[in-house]
Phi, psi and omega in degrees: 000155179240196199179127196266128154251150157217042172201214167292030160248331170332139174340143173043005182269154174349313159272334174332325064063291188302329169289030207268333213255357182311152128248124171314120165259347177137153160327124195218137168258096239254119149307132165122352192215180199225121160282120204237114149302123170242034190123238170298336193230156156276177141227152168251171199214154166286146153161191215276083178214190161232165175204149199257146203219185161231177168204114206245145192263130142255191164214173206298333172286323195258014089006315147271328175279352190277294159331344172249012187236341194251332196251358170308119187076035179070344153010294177209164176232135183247143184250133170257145168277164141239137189265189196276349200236001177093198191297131171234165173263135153258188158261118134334107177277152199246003196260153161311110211295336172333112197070014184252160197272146173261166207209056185355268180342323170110320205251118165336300180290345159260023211293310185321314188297345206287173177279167193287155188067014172217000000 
């Protein structure tokens, strides 16, 4: 099974650590969503964007454990796309994004980056 990051399971970012057992298949860019700062971490929301991701071959324990760090109290729900590398899950964020930065670029890593005032 695959499975899409953008945030802090992405290469070198915070949660990365939960992907050691990952394999990378490569870079993906998802159409169709919106990137949202909730603090340390992000969520995506549908809407009229892009968001730039990776998308790693896994297997069903980390799969579960991911599901247990993401979908707990309802946080996010996972959808499946399909990428270039075949169908993946992503985490959906389920709350309400109002007052949260929106994060133009699409990408977690340039989050820092954004211009003054937005």
């Amino acid at each position: 099974m695959r499975i899409i990051v953008y945030g802090t399971l992405r290469r070198k970012q915070g949660n990365s650590h939960w992907m050691t057992n990952a394999q990378l298949l490569g870079e993906h860019q998802i159409e169709g969503f919106q990137l949202y700062s909730l603090g340390h971490y992000p969520g995506v929301v549908p809407g009229d964007g892009k968001v730039i991701c990776e998308v790693y071959r896994i297997d069903a324990s980390t799969l579960g454990e991911l599901d247990a760090l993401r979908t707990k109290g309802g946080e996010y729900k996972r959808q499946l796309l399909q990428t270039p590398y075949g169908s993946a899950w992503l985490y959906v964020y389920q709350r309400p994004v109002a007052g949260r930065q929106l994060i133009d670029s699409g990408d977690w890593l340039l989050r820092d980056e954004q211009p003054e005032g937005e």
